[in-house]
JSON list of C-alpha atoms in Angstrom, two decimals:
[
{"chain": "A", "resi": 10, "resn": "MET", "atom": "CA", "xyz": [97.31, 95.71, 125.09]},
{"chain": "A", "resi": 11, "resn": "SER", "atom": "CA", "xyz": [95.92, 97.55, 122.14]},
{"chain": "A", "resi": 12, "resn": "SER", "atom": "CA", "xyz": [92.52, 96.79, 123.72]},
{"chain": "A", "resi": 13, "resn": "ASP", "atom": "CA", "xyz": [92.96, 99.37, 125.94]},
{"chain": "A", "resi": 14, "resn": "PHE", "atom": "CA", "xyz": [94.66, 101.93, 124.00]},
{"chain": "A", "resi": 15, "resn": "GLU", "atom": "CA", "xyz": [91.05, 101.61, 121.90]},
{"chain": "A", "resi": 16, "resn": "SER", "atom": "CA", "xyz": [88.80, 101.93, 124.63]},
{"chain": "A", "resi": 17, "resn": "TYR", "atom": "CA", "xyz": [91.17, 105.32, 125.39]},
{"chain": "A", "resi": 18, "resn": "GLU", "atom": "CA", "xyz": [91.33, 106.09, 121.46]},
{"chain": "A", "resi": 19, "resn": "GLN", "atom": "CA", "xyz": [87.58, 106.09, 121.76]},
{"chain": "A", "resi": 20, "resn": "ASP", "atom": "CA", "xyz": [86.67, 108.41, 124.82]},
{"chain": "A", "resi": 21, "resn": "PHE", "atom": "CA", "xyz": [89.07, 110.75, 123.59]},
{"chain": "A", "resi": 22, "resn": "ALA", "atom": "CA", "xyz": [87.05, 110.77, 120.28]},
{"chain": "A", "resi": 23, "resn": "VAL", "atom": "CA", "xyz": [83.89, 111.30, 121.75]},
{"chain": "A", "resi": 24, "resn": "LEU", "atom": "CA", "xyz": [85.55, 114.04, 124.70]},
{"chain": "A", "resi": 25, "resn": "THR", "atom": "CA", "xyz": [87.00, 115.72, 121.65]},
{"chain": "A", "resi": 26, "resn": "ALA", "atom": "CA", "xyz": [83.86, 116.26, 119.37]},
{"chain": "A", "resi": 27, "resn": "ASP", "atom": "CA", "xyz": [82.26, 117.55, 122.41]},
{"chain": "A", "resi": 28, "resn": "ILE", "atom": "CA", "xyz": [84.69, 120.30, 123.36]},
{"chain": "A", "resi": 29, "resn": "THR", "atom": "CA", "xyz": [84.98, 120.94, 119.53]},
{"chain": "A", "resi": 30, "resn": "GLY", "atom": "CA", "xyz": [80.63, 121.64, 119.61]},
{"chain": "A", "resi": 31, "resn": "ARG", "atom": "CA", "xyz": [81.67, 123.85, 123.17]},
{"chain": "A", "resi": 32, "resn": "ILE", "atom": "CA", "xyz": [83.65, 126.47, 121.75]},
{"chain": "A", "resi": 33, "resn": "GLY", "atom": "CA", "xyz": [82.08, 126.58, 118.72]},
{"chain": "A", "resi": 34, "resn": "ARG", "atom": "CA", "xyz": [78.88, 127.56, 120.96]},
{"chain": "A", "resi": 35, "resn": "VAL", "atom": "CA", "xyz": [81.20, 129.76, 123.71]},
{"chain": "A", "resi": 36, "resn": "PRO", "atom": "CA", "xyz": [80.75, 133.26, 121.06]},
{"chain": "A", "resi": 37, "resn": "LYS", "atom": "CA", "xyz": [77.47, 133.05, 121.05]},
{"chain": "A", "resi": 38, "resn": "LEU", "atom": "CA", "xyz": [76.67, 132.87, 124.97]},
{"chain": "A", "resi": 39, "resn": "LEU", "atom": "CA", "xyz": [76.56, 135.99, 127.22]},
{"chain": "A", "resi": 40, "resn": "GLY", "atom": "CA", "xyz": [77.65, 136.27, 130.85]},
{"chain": "A", "resi": 41, "resn": "ASP", "atom": "CA", "xyz": [77.45, 133.70, 133.60]},
{"chain": "A", "resi": 42, "resn": "GLU", "atom": "CA", "xyz": [76.62, 130.50, 130.96]},
{"chain": "A", "resi": 43, "resn": "LYS", "atom": "CA", "xyz": [79.55, 131.89, 128.89]},
{"chain": "A", "resi": 44, "resn": "LYS", "atom": "CA", "xyz": [81.95, 131.67, 132.28]},
{"chain": "A", "resi": 45, "resn": "GLN", "atom": "CA", "xyz": [80.37, 128.20, 132.97]},
{"chain": "A", "resi": 46, "resn": "MET", "atom": "CA", "xyz": [81.19, 127.05, 129.64]},
{"chain": "A", "resi": 47, "resn": "VAL", "atom": "CA", "xyz": [84.68, 128.22, 129.22]},
{"chain": "A", "resi": 48, "resn": "ALA", "atom": "CA", "xyz": [85.64, 126.39, 132.54]},
{"chain": "A", "resi": 49, "resn": "ASN", "atom": "CA", "xyz": [83.60, 123.50, 131.09]},
{"chain": "A", "resi": 50, "resn": "ILE", "atom": "CA", "xyz": [85.62, 123.75, 128.49]},
{"chain": "A", "resi": 51, "resn": "GLU", "atom": "CA", "xyz": [89.19, 124.27, 130.36]},
{"chain": "A", "resi": 52, "resn": "LYS", "atom": "CA", "xyz": [87.78, 121.15, 132.39]},
{"chain": "A", "resi": 53, "resn": "GLN", "atom": "CA", "xyz": [87.33, 118.72, 129.10]},
{"chain": "A", "resi": 54, "resn": "LEU", "atom": "CA", "xyz": [90.55, 119.76, 127.62]},
{"chain": "A", "resi": 55, "resn": "GLU", "atom": "CA", "xyz": [92.26, 118.60, 130.59]},
{"chain": "A", "resi": 56, "resn": "GLU", "atom": "CA", "xyz": [90.58, 115.44, 130.81]},
{"chain": "A", "resi": 57, "resn": "ALA", "atom": "CA", "xyz": [91.84, 114.61, 126.86]},
{"chain": "A", "resi": 58, "resn": "ARG", "atom": "CA", "xyz": [95.39, 115.71, 127.75]},
{"chain": "A", "resi": 59, "resn": "GLU", "atom": "CA", "xyz": [95.03, 112.86, 130.50]},
{"chain": "A", "resi": 60, "resn": "LEU", "atom": "CA", "xyz": [94.06, 110.41, 128.31]},
{"chain": "A", "resi": 61, "resn": "LEU", "atom": "CA", "xyz": [96.51, 111.22, 125.65]},
{"chain": "A", "resi": 62, "resn": "GLU", "atom": "CA", "xyz": [99.25, 110.53, 128.60]},
{"chain": "A", "resi": 63, "resn": "GLN", "atom": "CA", "xyz": [97.03, 106.99, 129.20]},
{"chain": "A", "resi": 64, "resn": "MET", "atom": "CA", "xyz": [97.53, 106.10, 125.07]},
{"chain": "A", "resi": 65, "resn": "GLU", "atom": "CA", "xyz": [101.19, 107.58, 124.91]},
{"chain": "A", "resi": 66, "resn": "LEU", "atom": "CA", "xyz": [102.06, 104.74, 128.07]},
{"chain": "A", "resi": 67, "resn": "GLU", "atom": "CA", "xyz": [99.84, 102.50, 126.13]},
{"chain": "A", "resi": 68, "resn": "VAL", "atom": "CA", "xyz": [101.59, 102.32, 122.91]},
{"chain": "A", "resi": 69, "resn": "ARG", "atom": "CA", "xyz": [104.79, 102.15, 125.24]},
{"chain": "A", "resi": 70, "resn": "GLU", "atom": "CA", "xyz": [104.06, 99.27, 126.40]},
{"chain": "A", "resi": 71, "resn": "ILE", "atom": "CA", "xyz": [103.26, 97.10, 122.70]},
{"chain": "A", "resi": 72, "resn": "PRO", "atom": "CA", "xyz": [106.14, 95.69, 120.97]},
{"chain": "A", "resi": 73, "resn": "PRO", "atom": "CA", "xyz": [108.21, 97.24, 118.55]},
{"chain": "A", "resi": 74, "resn": "GLN", "atom": "CA", "xyz": [107.52, 95.63, 115.59]},
{"chain": "A", "resi": 75, "resn": "SER", "atom": "CA", "xyz": [103.65, 97.04, 116.03]},
{"chain": "A", "resi": 76, "resn": "ARG", "atom": "CA", "xyz": [104.66, 100.20, 117.35]},
{"chain": "A", "resi": 77, "resn": "GLY", "atom": "CA", "xyz": [104.38, 102.02, 114.87]},
{"chain": "A", "resi": 78, "resn": "MET", "atom": "CA", "xyz": [100.66, 102.03, 113.44]},
{"chain": "A", "resi": 79, "resn": "TYR", "atom": "CA", "xyz": [100.36, 103.04, 116.95]},
{"chain": "A", "resi": 80, "resn": "SER", "atom": "CA", "xyz": [102.74, 105.77, 116.60]},
{"chain": "A", "resi": 81, "resn": "SER", "atom": "CA", "xyz": [101.38, 107.50, 113.87]},
{"chain": "A", "resi": 82, "resn": "ARG", "atom": "CA", "xyz": [98.11, 107.75, 115.50]},
{"chain": "A", "resi": 83, "resn": "MET", "atom": "CA", "xyz": [99.13, 108.88, 118.40]},
{"chain": "A", "resi": 84, "resn": "ARG", "atom": "CA", "xyz": [100.85, 111.75, 116.38]},
{"chain": "A", "resi": 85, "resn": "SER", "atom": "CA", "xyz": [97.72, 112.53, 114.37]},
{"chain": "A", "resi": 86, "resn": "TYR", "atom": "CA", "xyz": [95.67, 112.70, 118.15]},
{"chain": "A", "resi": 87, "resn": "LYS", "atom": "CA", "xyz": [97.91, 115.61, 119.37]},
{"chain": "A", "resi": 88, "resn": "GLN", "atom": "CA", "xyz": [97.78, 117.24, 116.45]},
{"chain": "A", "resi": 89, "resn": "GLU", "atom": "CA", "xyz": [94.42, 117.46, 117.26]},
{"chain": "A", "resi": 90, "resn": "MET", "atom": "CA", "xyz": [94.60, 118.70, 120.53]},
{"chain": "A", "resi": 91, "resn": "GLY", "atom": "CA", "xyz": [96.93, 121.46, 119.81]},
{"chain": "A", "resi": 92, "resn": "LYS", "atom": "CA", "xyz": [93.98, 122.27, 117.31]},
{"chain": "A", "resi": 93, "resn": "LEU", "atom": "CA", "xyz": [91.93, 122.35, 120.10]},
{"chain": "A", "resi": 94, "resn": "GLU", "atom": "CA", "xyz": [93.74, 124.21, 122.04]},
{"chain": "A", "resi": 95, "resn": "ALA", "atom": "CA", "xyz": [93.99, 127.25, 119.45]},
{"chain": "A", "resi": 96, "resn": "ASP", "atom": "CA", "xyz": [90.29, 127.30, 118.37]},
{"chain": "A", "resi": 97, "resn": "PHE", "atom": "CA", "xyz": [90.21, 127.24, 122.59]},
{"chain": "A", "resi": 98, "resn": "LYS", "atom": "CA", "xyz": [92.65, 130.62, 122.65]},
{"chain": "A", "resi": 99, "resn": "ARG", "atom": "CA", "xyz": [90.79, 132.67, 120.17]},
{"chain": "A", "resi": 100, "resn": "SER", "atom": "CA", "xyz": [87.13, 131.73, 121.96]},
{"chain": "A", "resi": 101, "resn": "ARG", "atom": "CA", "xyz": [89.02, 132.72, 125.14]},
{"chain": "A", "resi": 102, "resn": "ILE", "atom": "CA", "xyz": [90.18, 135.82, 123.10]},
{"chain": "A", "resi": 103, "resn": "ALA", "atom": "CA", "xyz": [87.14, 137.00, 121.97]},
{"chain": "A", "resi": 104, "resn": "TYR", "atom": "CA", "xyz": [84.87, 135.97, 125.93]},
{"chain": "A", "resi": 105, "resn": "SER", "atom": "CA", "xyz": [87.77, 138.96, 126.67]},
{"chain": "A", "resi": 106, "resn": "ASP", "atom": "CA", "xyz": [87.42, 140.84, 124.83]},
{"chain": "A", "resi": 107, "resn": "GLU", "atom": "CA", "xyz": [83.13, 140.81, 125.48]},
{"chain": "A", "resi": 108, "resn": "VAL", "atom": "CA", "xyz": [84.02, 141.12, 129.24]},
{"chain": "A", "resi": 109, "resn": "ARG", "atom": "CA", "xyz": [86.04, 144.12, 128.62]},
{"chain": "A", "resi": 110, "resn": "ASN", "atom": "CA", "xyz": [83.51, 145.56, 126.68]},
{"chain": "A", "resi": 111, "resn": "GLU", "atom": "CA", "xyz": [81.45, 145.08, 129.63]},
{"chain": "A", "resi": 112, "resn": "LEU", "atom": "CA", "xyz": [83.72, 146.56, 132.32]},
{"chain": "A", "resi": 113, "resn": "LEU", "atom": "CA", "xyz": [83.70, 149.53, 130.09]},
{"chain": "A", "resi": 114, "resn": "GLY", "atom": "CA", "xyz": [80.41, 150.05, 130.45]},
{"chain": "A", "resi": 115, "resn": "ASP", "atom": "CA", "xyz": [79.04, 150.43, 126.14]},
{"chain": "A", "resi": 116, "resn": "ASP", "atom": "CA", "xyz": [75.95, 151.53, 126.66]},
{"chain": "A", "resi": 117, "resn": "GLY", "atom": "CA", "xyz": [74.98, 153.29, 123.36]},
{"chain": "A", "resi": 118, "resn": "ASN", "atom": "CA", "xyz": [72.93, 150.95, 120.90]},
{"chain": "A", "resi": 119, "resn": "SER", "atom": "CA", "xyz": [75.76, 151.52, 117.57]},
{"chain": "A", "resi": 120, "resn": "SER", "atom": "CA", "xyz": [78.24, 150.04, 120.14]},
{"chain": "A", "resi": 121, "resn": "GLU", "atom": "CA", "xyz": [76.04, 147.33, 121.04]},
{"chain": "A", "resi": 122, "resn": "ASN", "atom": "CA", "xyz": [75.41, 146.18, 117.48]},
{"chain": "A", "resi": 123, "resn": "GLN", "atom": "CA", "xyz": [78.89, 146.38, 116.40]},
{"chain": "A", "resi": 124, "resn": "LEU", "atom": "CA", "xyz": [79.48, 143.89, 119.84]},
{"chain": "A", "resi": 125, "resn": "ILE", "atom": "CA", "xyz": [76.59, 141.95, 118.36]},
{"chain": "A", "resi": 126, "resn": "LYS", "atom": "CA", "xyz": [77.89, 142.14, 114.61]},
{"chain": "A", "resi": 127, "resn": "LEU", "atom": "CA", "xyz": [81.67, 141.33, 115.63]},
{"chain": "A", "resi": 128, "resn": "ARG", "atom": "CA", "xyz": [80.31, 137.87, 117.51]},
{"chain": "A", "resi": 129, "resn": "GLU", "atom": "CA", "xyz": [78.85, 136.80, 114.46]},
{"chain": "A", "resi": 130, "resn": "GLU", "atom": "CA", "xyz": [81.35, 137.47, 112.34]},
{"chain": "A", "resi": 131, "resn": "ARG", "atom": "CA", "xyz": [83.61, 135.32, 114.62]},
{"chain": "A", "resi": 132, "resn": "ALA", "atom": "CA", "xyz": [80.67, 133.06, 115.07]},
{"chain": "A", "resi": 133, "resn": "HIS", "atom": "CA", "xyz": [81.31, 132.74, 110.90]},
{"chain": "A", "resi": 134, "resn": "LEU", "atom": "CA", "xyz": [85.10, 132.49, 111.52]},
{"chain": "A", "resi": 135, "resn": "LEU", "atom": "CA", "xyz": [84.45, 129.95, 113.82]},
{"chain": "A", "resi": 136, "resn": "ASP", "atom": "CA", "xyz": [81.95, 127.34, 112.32]},
{"chain": "A", "resi": 137, "resn": "ASN", "atom": "CA", "xyz": [84.12, 127.78, 109.16]},
{"chain": "A", "resi": 138, "resn": "THR", "atom": "CA", "xyz": [87.51, 126.81, 111.50]},
{"chain": "A", "resi": 139, "resn": "GLU", "atom": "CA", "xyz": [85.44, 123.89, 112.05]},
{"chain": "A", "resi": 140, "resn": "ARG", "atom": "CA", "xyz": [84.64, 122.82, 109.24]},
{"chain": "A", "resi": 141, "resn": "LEU", "atom": "CA", "xyz": [88.35, 122.43, 108.35]},
{"chain": "A", "resi": 142, "resn": "GLU", "atom": "CA", "xyz": [89.52, 120.73, 110.84]},
{"chain": "A", "resi": 143, "resn": "ARG", "atom": "CA", "xyz": [86.61, 118.05, 110.55]},
{"chain": "A", "resi": 144, "resn": "SER", "atom": "CA", "xyz": [87.74, 117.57, 106.70]},
{"chain": "A", "resi": 145, "resn": "SER", "atom": "CA", "xyz": [91.42, 117.69, 107.80]},
{"chain": "A", "resi": 146, "resn": "ARG", "atom": "CA", "xyz": [90.49, 114.83, 110.74]},
{"chain": "A", "resi": 147, "resn": "ARG", "atom": "CA", "xyz": [89.26, 112.78, 107.60]},
{"chain": "A", "resi": 148, "resn": "LEU", "atom": "CA", "xyz": [91.92, 113.45, 105.93]},
{"chain": "A", "resi": 149, "resn": "GLU", "atom": "CA", "xyz": [94.28, 112.78, 108.50]},
{"chain": "A", "resi": 150, "resn": "ALA", "atom": "CA", "xyz": [92.06, 109.22, 109.03]},
{"chain": "A", "resi": 151, "resn": "GLY", "atom": "CA", "xyz": [92.20, 108.35, 105.58]},
{"chain": "A", "resi": 152, "resn": "TYR", "atom": "CA", "xyz": [95.75, 108.97, 105.34]},
{"chain": "A", "resi": 153, "resn": "GLN", "atom": "CA", "xyz": [95.91, 105.90, 108.72]},
{"chain": "A", "resi": 154, "resn": "ILE", "atom": "CA", "xyz": [94.22, 104.14, 107.38]},
{"chain": "A", "resi": 155, "resn": "ALA", "atom": "CA", "xyz": [96.55, 104.26, 104.42]},
{"chain": "A", "resi": 156, "resn": "VAL", "atom": "CA", "xyz": [99.18, 103.44, 106.42]},
{"chain": "A", "resi": 157, "resn": "GLU", "atom": "CA", "xyz": [97.71, 101.29, 108.90]},
{"chain": "A", "resi": 158, "resn": "THR", "atom": "CA", "xyz": [96.25, 98.86, 104.64]},
{"chain": "A", "resi": 159, "resn": "GLU", "atom": "CA", "xyz": [100.37, 99.27, 103.62]},
{"chain": "A", "resi": 160, "resn": "GLN", "atom": "CA", "xyz": [101.54, 97.61, 106.99]},
{"chain": "A", "resi": 161, "resn": "ILE", "atom": "CA", "xyz": [99.59, 94.81, 107.32]},
{"chain": "A", "resi": 162, "resn": "GLY", "atom": "CA", "xyz": [100.07, 94.37, 103.52]},
{"chain": "A", "resi": 163, "resn": "GLN", "atom": "CA", "xyz": [103.63, 93.97, 104.20]},
{"chain": "A", "resi": 164, "resn": "GLU", "atom": "CA", "xyz": [103.05, 92.02, 106.84]},
{"chain": "A", "resi": 165, "resn": "MET", "atom": "CA", "xyz": [101.21, 89.09, 105.02]},
{"chain": "A", "resi": 166, "resn": "LEU", "atom": "CA", "xyz": [103.89, 89.51, 102.11]},
{"chain": "A", "resi": 167, "resn": "GLU", "atom": "CA", "xyz": [106.79, 89.02, 105.42]},
{"chain": "A", "resi": 168, "resn": "ASN", "atom": "CA", "xyz": [104.13, 86.07, 105.84]},
{"chain": "A", "resi": 169, "resn": "LEU", "atom": "CA", "xyz": [103.73, 84.58, 102.37]},
{"chain": "A", "resi": 170, "resn": "SER", "atom": "CA", "xyz": [107.48, 84.72, 101.99]},
{"chain": "A", "resi": 171, "resn": "HIS", "atom": "CA", "xyz": [108.25, 82.68, 105.43]},
{"chain": "A", "resi": 172, "resn": "ASP", "atom": "CA", "xyz": [105.59, 80.27, 104.25]},
{"chain": "A", "resi": 173, "resn": "ARG", "atom": "CA", "xyz": [107.25, 80.03, 100.52]},
{"chain": "A", "resi": 174, "resn": "GLU", "atom": "CA", "xyz": [111.19, 79.36, 102.44]},
{"chain": "A", "resi": 175, "resn": "LYS", "atom": "CA", "xyz": [109.26, 76.79, 104.41]},
{"chain": "A", "resi": 176, "resn": "ILE", "atom": "CA", "xyz": [107.53, 74.53, 101.89]},
{"chain": "A", "resi": 177, "resn": "GLN", "atom": "CA", "xyz": [110.89, 74.43, 100.34]},
{"chain": "A", "resi": 178, "resn": "ARG", "atom": "CA", "xyz": [112.64, 73.42, 103.02]},
{"chain": "A", "resi": 179, "resn": "ALA", "atom": "CA", "xyz": [110.39, 70.66, 103.08]},
{"chain": "A", "resi": 180, "resn": "ARG", "atom": "CA", "xyz": [110.53, 70.04, 99.49]},
{"chain": "A", "resi": 181, "resn": "GLU", "atom": "CA", "xyz": [114.11, 69.89, 100.02]},
{"chain": "A", "resi": 182, "resn": "ARG", "atom": "CA", "xyz": [113.88, 67.38, 102.58]},
{"chain": "A", "resi": 183, "resn": "LEU", "atom": "CA", "xyz": [111.29, 64.92, 100.60]},
{"chain": "A", "resi": 184, "resn": "ARG", "atom": "CA", "xyz": [114.55, 64.83, 98.35]},
{"chain": "A", "resi": 185, "resn": "GLU", "atom": "CA", "xyz": [117.03, 63.77, 100.64]},
{"chain": "A", "resi": 186, "resn": "THR", "atom": "CA", "xyz": [114.43, 61.35, 102.05]},
{"chain": "A", "resi": 187, "resn": "ASP", "atom": "CA", "xyz": [113.86, 59.74, 98.60]},
{"chain": "A", "resi": 188, "resn": "ALA", "atom": "CA", "xyz": [117.35, 59.90, 97.62]},
{"chain": "A", "resi": 189, "resn": "ASN", "atom": "CA", "xyz": [118.59, 57.83, 101.00]},
{"chain": "A", "resi": 190, "resn": "LEU", "atom": "CA", "xyz": [115.56, 55.60, 100.67]},
{"chain": "A", "resi": 191, "resn": "GLY", "atom": "CA", "xyz": [117.03, 54.64, 97.06]},
{"chain": "A", "resi": 192, "resn": "LYS", "atom": "CA", "xyz": [120.11, 54.25, 98.16]},
{"chain": "A", "resi": 193, "resn": "SER", "atom": "CA", "xyz": [118.83, 51.97, 101.00]},
{"chain": "A", "resi": 194, "resn": "SER", "atom": "CA", "xyz": [116.95, 50.37, 98.52]},
{"chain": "A", "resi": 195, "resn": "ARG", "atom": "CA", "xyz": [119.99, 49.44, 95.87]},
{"chain": "A", "resi": 196, "resn": "ILE", "atom": "CA", "xyz": [121.77, 47.74, 99.16]},
{"chain": "A", "resi": 197, "resn": "LEU", "atom": "CA", "xyz": [118.79, 46.20, 100.13]},
{"chain": "A", "resi": 198, "resn": "THR", "atom": "CA", "xyz": [118.81, 44.45, 96.69]},
{"chain": "A", "resi": 199, "resn": "GLY", "atom": "CA", "xyz": [122.96, 43.99, 96.45]},
{"chain": "A", "resi": 200, "resn": "MET", "atom": "CA", "xyz": [122.59, 42.09, 99.93]},
{"chain": "A", "resi": 201, "resn": "LEU", "atom": "CA", "xyz": [119.52, 40.03, 98.50]},
{"chain": "A", "resi": 202, "resn": "ARG", "atom": "CA", "xyz": [121.28, 39.06, 95.30]},
{"chain": "A", "resi": 203, "resn": "SER", "atom": "CA", "xyz": [124.14, 38.29, 97.52]},
{"chain": "A", "resi": 204, "resn": "SER", "atom": "CA", "xyz": [122.09, 35.78, 99.73]},
{"chain": "A", "resi": 205, "resn": "LYS", "atom": "CA", "xyz": [120.74, 34.15, 96.66]},
{"chain": "A", "resi": 206, "resn": "LEU", "atom": "CA", "xyz": [124.00, 32.93, 95.46]},
{"chain": "A", "resi": 207, "resn": "TRP", "atom": "CA", "xyz": [125.62, 32.45, 98.65]},
{"chain": "A", "resi": 208, "resn": "ARG", "atom": "CA", "xyz": [122.38, 29.72, 99.29]},
{"chain": "A", "resi": 209, "resn": "ARG", "atom": "CA", "xyz": [122.94, 28.86, 94.90]},
{"chain": "A", "resi": 210, "resn": "GLN", "atom": "CA", "xyz": [126.24, 27.57, 96.15]},
{"chain": "A", "resi": 211, "resn": "GLY", "atom": "CA", "xyz": [126.01, 26.51, 99.50]},
{"chain": "A", "resi": 212, "resn": "LEU", "atom": "CA", "xyz": [123.65, 23.95, 97.66]},
{"chain": "A", "resi": 213, "resn": "LYS", "atom": "CA", "xyz": [125.77, 22.92, 95.03]},
{"chain": "A", "resi": 214, "resn": "ILE", "atom": "CA", "xyz": [128.77, 22.05, 97.86]},
{"chain": "A", "resi": 215, "resn": "TRP", "atom": "CA", "xyz": [126.09, 20.32, 99.92]},
{"chain": "A", "resi": 216, "resn": "LEU", "atom": "CA", "xyz": [124.78, 18.47, 96.82]},
{"chain": "A", "resi": 217, "resn": "ALA", "atom": "CA", "xyz": [128.94, 17.95, 95.37]},
{"chain": "A", "resi": 218, "resn": "ALA", "atom": "CA", "xyz": [129.46, 16.38, 98.96]},
{"chain": "A", "resi": 219, "resn": "MET", "atom": "CA", "xyz": [126.45, 13.86, 99.37]},
{"chain": "A", "resi": 220, "resn": "GLY", "atom": "CA", "xyz": [127.44, 12.61, 95.32]},
{"chain": "A", "resi": 221, "resn": "PHE", "atom": "CA", "xyz": [130.77, 12.21, 96.78]},
{"chain": "A", "resi": 222, "resn": "GLY", "atom": "CA", "xyz": [129.25, 10.06, 99.86]},
{"chain": "A", "resi": 223, "resn": "LEU", "atom": "CA", "xyz": [127.79, 7.81, 97.92]},
{"chain": "A", "resi": 224, "resn": "LEU", "atom": "CA", "xyz": [130.57, 7.14, 95.65]},
{"chain": "A", "resi": 225, "resn": "SER", "atom": "CA", "xyz": [132.20, 6.32, 98.22]},
{"chain": "A", "resi": 226, "resn": "LEU", "atom": "CA", "xyz": [129.84, 4.16, 100.02]},
{"chain": "A", "resi": 227, "resn": "LEU", "atom": "CA", "xyz": [129.42, 2.22, 96.60]},
{"chain": "A", "resi": 228, "resn": "LEU", "atom": "CA", "xyz": [132.89, 1.68, 96.22]},
{"chain": "A", "resi": 229, "resn": "LYS", "atom": "CA", "xyz": [133.22, 0.40, 99.48]},
{"chain": "A", "resi": 230, "resn": "ASN", "atom": "CA", "xyz": [130.93, -2.20, 99.56]},
{"chain": "A", "resi": 231, "resn": "LYS", "atom": "CA", "xyz": [132.40, -2.94, 95.97]},
{"chain": "A", "resi": 232, "resn": "GLN", "atom": "CA", "xyz": [135.52, -3.64, 97.80]},
{"chain": "A", "resi": 233, "resn": "VAL", "atom": "CA", "xyz": [133.50, -5.51, 100.62]},
{"chain": "A", "resi": 234, "resn": "GLY", "atom": "CA", "xyz": [131.89, -8.14, 98.63]},
{"chain": "A", "resi": 235, "resn": "ASN", "atom": "CA", "xyz": [134.99, -8.55, 96.04]},
{"chain": "A", "resi": 236, "resn": "ILE", "atom": "CA", "xyz": [136.97, -9.84, 99.38]},
{"chain": "A", "resi": 237, "resn": "HIS", "atom": "CA", "xyz": [133.57, -12.29, 100.32]}
]
C-alpha cells in the first residue's frame, strides 16, 4: 500500500515542479502564447488535486500505527498545493491586467514602457517567491525527515523493549526448569538410596533365613544319627 503512495508522491513532485516553472514564465509571455500557458497550468493544477485525492485515499488504507508519518507528508503537500494556487492566482492577476491594457488600447510609448517595467517587476517578485517556496519546501522536507527518523527510533526502542521482556521471560523459565530439575534429582537420589537400603535389608533377611535353615537341617540330621 505504501508503494502506491510513494508512486503518487513522485508524480506529484514532478508535476508541481513543472507547474512552478510554468507559473514563473506566465508574466514573460504575450498574447495567445500566454493564454495557452494559463490553460495548461489550470489543467496541471487539476491533475495535482486528483493526485492529492488518490494519496489521501491511500493514507486511509494504511494501518493506524503507521499512518502518522504519511499524514504529516500529506499536510506538507496540501500546503504546497495551496501555495501553487496562490502563485497562479497572482500570475492570473498580472495576466488580466495586461489583457485589460490591451483592450483599452494603450498605444503610447510611455504606457508600453510602464507595462514592460511592471512586467519585469512582477517577474522579479515571482522569482523571489519561487526561491522562498523552494527554501520552505526544503525546510519542510528536513522537518519531515526528522519526524520520520524520530518515529523509526521510537519503533526500534519499542522492539528492543519487547525483545528484552522476551529474554527476561526466557531466563525465568530457565530458572524454573533448573529448580524443577534439582527437585527431580533429589527425589531420584532419595529413591535410589531407599532402594539400596531395601536390597541390603533383604539380603540380610535371606542370609539369616538360609543360616536358620541349614542349622535346622544339621540338628535334624544329628537327631536321626543318635536314634540309629
